[in-house]
Every structure is written in structure tokens, then in C-alpha cells.
mmCIF file of C-alpha atoms in Angstrom:
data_model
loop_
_atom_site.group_PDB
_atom_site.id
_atom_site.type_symbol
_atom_site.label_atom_id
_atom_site.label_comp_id
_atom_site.label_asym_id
_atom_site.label_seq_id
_atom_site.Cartn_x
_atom_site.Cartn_y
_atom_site.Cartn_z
ATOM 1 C CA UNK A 11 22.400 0.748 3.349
ATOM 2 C CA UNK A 12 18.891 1.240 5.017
ATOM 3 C CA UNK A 13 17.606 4.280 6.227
ATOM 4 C CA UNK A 14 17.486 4.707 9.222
ATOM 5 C CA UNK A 15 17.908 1.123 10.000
ATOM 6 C CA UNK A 16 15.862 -1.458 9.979
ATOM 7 C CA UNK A 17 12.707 0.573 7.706
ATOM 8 C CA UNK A 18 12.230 -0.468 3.873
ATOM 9 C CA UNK A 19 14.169 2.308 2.499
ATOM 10 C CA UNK A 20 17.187 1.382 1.073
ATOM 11 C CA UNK A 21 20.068 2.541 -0.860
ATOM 12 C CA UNK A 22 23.072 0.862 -3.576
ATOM 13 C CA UNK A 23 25.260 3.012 -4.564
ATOM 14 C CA UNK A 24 26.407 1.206 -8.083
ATOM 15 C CA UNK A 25 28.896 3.871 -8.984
ATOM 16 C CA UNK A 26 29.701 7.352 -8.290
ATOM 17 C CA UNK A 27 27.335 8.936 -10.101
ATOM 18 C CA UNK A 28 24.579 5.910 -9.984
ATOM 19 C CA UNK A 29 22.698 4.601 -7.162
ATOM 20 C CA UNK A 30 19.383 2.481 -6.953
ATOM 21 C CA UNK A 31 16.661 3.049 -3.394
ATOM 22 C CA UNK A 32 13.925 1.338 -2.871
ATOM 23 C CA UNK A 33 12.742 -1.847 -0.522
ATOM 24 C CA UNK A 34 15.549 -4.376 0.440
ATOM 25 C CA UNK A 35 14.047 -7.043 -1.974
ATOM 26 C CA UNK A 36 13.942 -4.308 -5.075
ATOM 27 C CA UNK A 37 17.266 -3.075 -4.351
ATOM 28 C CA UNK A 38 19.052 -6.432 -4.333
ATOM 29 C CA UNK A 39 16.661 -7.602 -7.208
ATOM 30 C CA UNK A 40 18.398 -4.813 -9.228
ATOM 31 C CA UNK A 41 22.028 -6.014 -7.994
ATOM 32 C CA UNK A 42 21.439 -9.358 -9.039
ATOM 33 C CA UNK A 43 19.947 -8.161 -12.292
ATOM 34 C CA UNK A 44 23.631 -5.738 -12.977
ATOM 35 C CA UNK A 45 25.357 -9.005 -12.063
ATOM 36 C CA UNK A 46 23.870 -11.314 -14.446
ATOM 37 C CA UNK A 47 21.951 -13.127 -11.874
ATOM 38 C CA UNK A 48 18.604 -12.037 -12.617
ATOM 39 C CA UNK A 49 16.124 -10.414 -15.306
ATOM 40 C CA UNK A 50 17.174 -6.755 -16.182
ATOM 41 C CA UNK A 51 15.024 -3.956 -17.285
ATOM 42 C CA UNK A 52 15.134 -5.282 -20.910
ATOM 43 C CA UNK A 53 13.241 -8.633 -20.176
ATOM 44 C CA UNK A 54 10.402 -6.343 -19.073
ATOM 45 C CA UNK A 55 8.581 -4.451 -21.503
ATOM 46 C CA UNK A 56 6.011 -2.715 -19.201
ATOM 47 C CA UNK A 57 9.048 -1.089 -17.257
ATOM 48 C CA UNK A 58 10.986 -0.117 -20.712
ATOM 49 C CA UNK A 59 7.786 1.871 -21.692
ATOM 50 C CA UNK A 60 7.657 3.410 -18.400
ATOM 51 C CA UNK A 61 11.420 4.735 -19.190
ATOM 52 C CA UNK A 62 10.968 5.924 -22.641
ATOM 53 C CA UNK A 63 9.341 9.333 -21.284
ATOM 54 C CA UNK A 64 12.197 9.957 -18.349
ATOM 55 C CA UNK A 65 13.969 13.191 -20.132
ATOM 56 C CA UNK A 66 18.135 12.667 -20.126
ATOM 57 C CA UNK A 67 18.929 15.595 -17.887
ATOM 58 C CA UNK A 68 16.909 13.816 -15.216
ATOM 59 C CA UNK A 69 19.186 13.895 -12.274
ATOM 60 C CA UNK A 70 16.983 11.101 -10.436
ATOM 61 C CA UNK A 71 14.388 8.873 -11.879
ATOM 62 C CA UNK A 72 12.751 5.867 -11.158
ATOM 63 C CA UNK A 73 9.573 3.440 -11.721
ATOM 64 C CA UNK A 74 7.846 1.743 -9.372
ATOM 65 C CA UNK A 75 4.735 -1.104 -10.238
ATOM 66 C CA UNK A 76 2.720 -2.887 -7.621
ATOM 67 C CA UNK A 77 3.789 -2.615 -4.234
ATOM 68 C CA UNK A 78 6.460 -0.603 -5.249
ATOM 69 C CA UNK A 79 3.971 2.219 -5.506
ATOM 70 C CA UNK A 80 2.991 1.894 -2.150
ATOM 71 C CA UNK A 81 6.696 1.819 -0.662
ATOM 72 C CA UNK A 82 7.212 4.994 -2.860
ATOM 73 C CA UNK A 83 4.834 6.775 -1.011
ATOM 74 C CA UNK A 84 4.620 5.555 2.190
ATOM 75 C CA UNK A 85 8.486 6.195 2.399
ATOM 76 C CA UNK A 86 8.556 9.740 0.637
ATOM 77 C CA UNK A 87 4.936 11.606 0.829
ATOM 78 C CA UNK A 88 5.934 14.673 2.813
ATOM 79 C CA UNK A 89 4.426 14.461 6.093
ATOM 80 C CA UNK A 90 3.106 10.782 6.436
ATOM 81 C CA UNK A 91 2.834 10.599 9.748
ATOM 82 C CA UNK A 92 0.026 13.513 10.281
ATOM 83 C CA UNK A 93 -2.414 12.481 7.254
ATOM 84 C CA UNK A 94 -2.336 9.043 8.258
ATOM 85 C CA UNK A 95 -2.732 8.233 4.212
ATOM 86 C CA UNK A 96 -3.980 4.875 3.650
ATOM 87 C CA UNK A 97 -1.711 4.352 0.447
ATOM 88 C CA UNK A 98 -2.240 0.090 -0.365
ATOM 89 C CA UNK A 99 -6.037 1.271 -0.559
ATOM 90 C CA UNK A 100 -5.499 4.705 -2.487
ATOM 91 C CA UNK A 101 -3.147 3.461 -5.190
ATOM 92 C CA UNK A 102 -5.221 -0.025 -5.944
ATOM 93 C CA UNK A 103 -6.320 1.351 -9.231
ATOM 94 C CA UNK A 104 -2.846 2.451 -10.223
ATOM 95 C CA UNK A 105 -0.659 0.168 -12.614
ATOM 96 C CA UNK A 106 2.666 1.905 -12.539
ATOM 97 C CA UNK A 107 4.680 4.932 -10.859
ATOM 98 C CA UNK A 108 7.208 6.830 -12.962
ATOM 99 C CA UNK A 109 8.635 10.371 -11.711
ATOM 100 C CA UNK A 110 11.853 12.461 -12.121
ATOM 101 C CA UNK A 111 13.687 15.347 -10.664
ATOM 102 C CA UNK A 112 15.508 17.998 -12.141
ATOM 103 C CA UNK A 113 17.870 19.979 -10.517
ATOM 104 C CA UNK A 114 18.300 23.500 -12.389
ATOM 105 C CA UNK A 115 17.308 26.936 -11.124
ATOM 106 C CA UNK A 116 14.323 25.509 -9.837
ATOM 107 C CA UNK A 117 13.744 21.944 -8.557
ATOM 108 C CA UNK A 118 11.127 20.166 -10.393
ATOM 109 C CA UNK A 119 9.183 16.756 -9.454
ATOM 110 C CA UNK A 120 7.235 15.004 -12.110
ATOM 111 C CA UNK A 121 5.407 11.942 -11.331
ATOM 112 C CA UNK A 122 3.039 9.848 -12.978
ATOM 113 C CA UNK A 123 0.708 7.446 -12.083
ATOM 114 C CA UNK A 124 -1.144 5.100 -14.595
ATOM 115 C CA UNK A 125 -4.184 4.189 -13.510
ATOM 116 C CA UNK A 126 -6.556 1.153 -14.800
ATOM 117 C CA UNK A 127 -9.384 3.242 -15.547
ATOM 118 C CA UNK A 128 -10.367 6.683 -15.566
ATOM 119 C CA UNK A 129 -12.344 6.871 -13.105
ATOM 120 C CA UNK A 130 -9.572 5.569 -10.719
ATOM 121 C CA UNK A 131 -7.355 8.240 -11.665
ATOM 122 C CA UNK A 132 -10.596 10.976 -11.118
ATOM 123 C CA UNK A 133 -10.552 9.410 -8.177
ATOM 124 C CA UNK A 134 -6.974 9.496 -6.955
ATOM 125 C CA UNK A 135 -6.854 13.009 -8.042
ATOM 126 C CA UNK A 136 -9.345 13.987 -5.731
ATOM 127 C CA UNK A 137 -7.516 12.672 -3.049
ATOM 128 C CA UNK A 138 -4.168 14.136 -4.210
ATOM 129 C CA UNK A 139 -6.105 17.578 -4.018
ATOM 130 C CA UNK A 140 -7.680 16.604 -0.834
ATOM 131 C CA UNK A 141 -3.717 16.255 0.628
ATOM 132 C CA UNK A 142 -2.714 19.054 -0.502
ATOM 133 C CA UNK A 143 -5.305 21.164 0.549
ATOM 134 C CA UNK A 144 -4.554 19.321 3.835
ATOM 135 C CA UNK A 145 -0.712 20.091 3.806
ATOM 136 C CA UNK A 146 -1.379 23.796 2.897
ATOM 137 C CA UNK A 147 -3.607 24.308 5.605
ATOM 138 C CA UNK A 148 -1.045 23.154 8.182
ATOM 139 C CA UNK A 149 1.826 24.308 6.635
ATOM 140 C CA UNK A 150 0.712 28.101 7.411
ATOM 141 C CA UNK A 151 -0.910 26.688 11.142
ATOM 142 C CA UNK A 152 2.954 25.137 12.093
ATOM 143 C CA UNK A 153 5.359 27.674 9.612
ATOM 144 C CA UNK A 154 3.465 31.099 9.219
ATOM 145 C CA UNK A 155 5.523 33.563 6.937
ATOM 146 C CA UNK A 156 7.610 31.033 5.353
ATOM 147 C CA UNK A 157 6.910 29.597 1.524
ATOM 148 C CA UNK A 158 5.595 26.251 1.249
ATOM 149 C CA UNK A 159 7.886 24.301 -0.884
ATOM 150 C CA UNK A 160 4.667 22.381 -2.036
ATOM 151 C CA UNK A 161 2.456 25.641 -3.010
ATOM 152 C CA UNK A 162 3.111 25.365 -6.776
ATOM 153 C CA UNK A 163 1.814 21.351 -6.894
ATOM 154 C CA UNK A 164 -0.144 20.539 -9.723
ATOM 155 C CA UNK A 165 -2.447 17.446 -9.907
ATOM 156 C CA UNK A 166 -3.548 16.803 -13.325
ATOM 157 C CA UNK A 167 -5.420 14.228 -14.821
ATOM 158 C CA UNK A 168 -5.535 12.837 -18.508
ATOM 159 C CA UNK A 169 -7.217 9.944 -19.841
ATOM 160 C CA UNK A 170 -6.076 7.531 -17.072
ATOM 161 C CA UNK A 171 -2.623 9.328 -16.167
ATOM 162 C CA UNK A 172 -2.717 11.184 -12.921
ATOM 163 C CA UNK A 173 0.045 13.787 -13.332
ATOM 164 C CA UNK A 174 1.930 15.762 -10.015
ATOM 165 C CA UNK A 175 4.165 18.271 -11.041
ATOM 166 C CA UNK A 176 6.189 20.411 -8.556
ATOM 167 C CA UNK A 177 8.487 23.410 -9.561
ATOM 168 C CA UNK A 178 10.123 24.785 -6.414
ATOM 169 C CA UNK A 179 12.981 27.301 -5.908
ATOM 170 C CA UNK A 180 15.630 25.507 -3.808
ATOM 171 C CA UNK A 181 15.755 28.187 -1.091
ATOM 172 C CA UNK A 182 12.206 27.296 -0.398
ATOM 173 C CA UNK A 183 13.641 23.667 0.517
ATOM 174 C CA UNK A 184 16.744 24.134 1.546
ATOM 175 C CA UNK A 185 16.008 24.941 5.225
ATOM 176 C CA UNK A 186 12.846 23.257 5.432
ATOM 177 C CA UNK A 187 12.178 19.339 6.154
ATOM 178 C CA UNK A 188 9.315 18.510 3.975
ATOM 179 C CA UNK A 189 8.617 15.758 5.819
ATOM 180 C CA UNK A 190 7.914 17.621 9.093
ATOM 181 C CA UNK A 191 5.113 20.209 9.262
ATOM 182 C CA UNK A 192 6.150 21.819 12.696
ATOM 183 C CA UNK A 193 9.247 23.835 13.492
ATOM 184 C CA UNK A 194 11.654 21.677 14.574
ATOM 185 C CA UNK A 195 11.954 21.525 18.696
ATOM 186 C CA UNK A 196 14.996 22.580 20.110
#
């Protein structure tokens, strides 16, 4: 299934509790790959390395590498349409994608990005910080006196790993669209 139709973000659902999103090409890459018709994660030790971090209570996870990154983003940065984010040029120094969620009392996001150098990832965290600066500013312009669901993002850098870590209460989501910065019209 592809949501809404016709756009790059897809969804397999491989079981009841297991489901793979992503591009159309990724998604069926990983059906043929459960069917025995194509590599699987094993054949690839650059993705295994990626999953050795992802903690087992991770309700969702996933790794992305080249344009993978880019679909990532472009598909689930809150708000894409006002920053206008050009993500193909912001993520060119970035080698692989990795995040997770976990769904307890709070619901925390953990994604990292390994960069090629690091200067890239100085550089990418600047622009993370730039965003977010950007989204808290028009958060309170379009939603005064409600709680950003993004206030408590961190952007961290070590070495050549550019870290964003989010710890939200779900209340502070759960009647917000974090894709939308205005109220919704009526």
C-alpha cells in the first residue's frame, strides 16, 4: 500500500506484528529478499552493523543508506512543506540512517546519521539546529499555549555521528499533526 497514493511512501505488512515502509523499489526489494528472491540483510555487512545498536524493545526501527536517507526525510521531517529543506544536498555527507522508537511512558525517537567526515556531521548539525530553531519559532506563531511535541530535541554530534534524540509525552502528540504547523481549518 502507498500513502496516499501514488507518493514514495509505502507500506508491507509481512505479519501481524511486522511490517516494512519505505519507497516502492525498497519495499518490494525486501519482499523479494523474505522470499528467497533476492539478497537479505545478511549478505550486507554495512546494514548488519547498522542493526547491532537497535535496542530489542524497539517497537519500530529501521536503516536507511543512500537515497534512502533522503526518502526518510523528505517523507517524515515534520513540516516539509514550510522549510522547503533541500535534503539530496543536506544529507550528501551522510553514509547511513539508523533510528528507533520506543513506545513507553514517553515516546522516544533516536536517529543516527553517519557521516563521512566530521566536519559533515558539524555541518549537518548546524542545520538540524537551524530547523529546529525554525520549527519552534512557528510552532508558538501557529499553536500558542500548546507544548511542542519537538521542544525536548536534541542534536548531538560525536566523532562523525550526528545524533537526534526526542523524548515526548504522548499527550503532547496525540492531538497534534506534527507534520502541520497551523491549526487545522475547519
Amino acid at each position: 500500500y502507498c500513502l496516499p497514493p501514488g507518493t514514495s511512501n509505502c507500506v508491507v505488512f509481512l505479519t501481524d506484528t511486522l511490517g516494512v515502509f519505505g519507497n516502492r523499489s525498497s519495499v518490494m526489494e525486501i519482499v523479494q529478499a523474505r522470499n528467497g528472491r533476492a539478497e537479505n540483510l545478511i549478505s550486507s555487512p554495512g546494514l548488519l552493523k547498522l542493526l547491532q545498536d537497535t535496542p530489542a524493545r524497539a517497537a519500530i526501527w529501521g536503516v536507511a543508506t543512500g537515497p534512502g536517507m533522503v526518502d526518510w526525510f523528505q517523507g517524515w521531517a515534520p513540516a516539509r512543506e514550510s522549510f522547503n529543506m533541500d535534503w539530496p544536498h543536506a544529507l550528501k555527507g551522510v553514509e547511513s540512517l539508523r533510528y528507533t522508537v520506543i513506545a513507553d511512558q514517553n515516546m522516544q525517537l533516536d536517529v543516527s546519521l553517519d557521516c563521512t567526515t566530521t566536519e559533515a556531521a558539524a555541518t549537518l548539525k548546524l542545520a538540524f539546529q537551524g530547523l529546529k530553531f525554525l520549527q519552534q519559532y512557528a510552532w508558538q506563531q501557529h499553536n500558542p499555549n500548546r507544548l511542542n511535541p519537538l521542544q525536548s530535541l536534541a542534536v548531538e554530534t560525536d566523532s562523525k555521528r550526528l545524533s537526534l534524540k526526542l523524548a515526548t509525552p504522548f499527550n503532547t502528540i496525540e492531538d497534534s499533526n506534527l507534520f502541520q504547523l497551523a491549526p487545522p481549518t475547519k
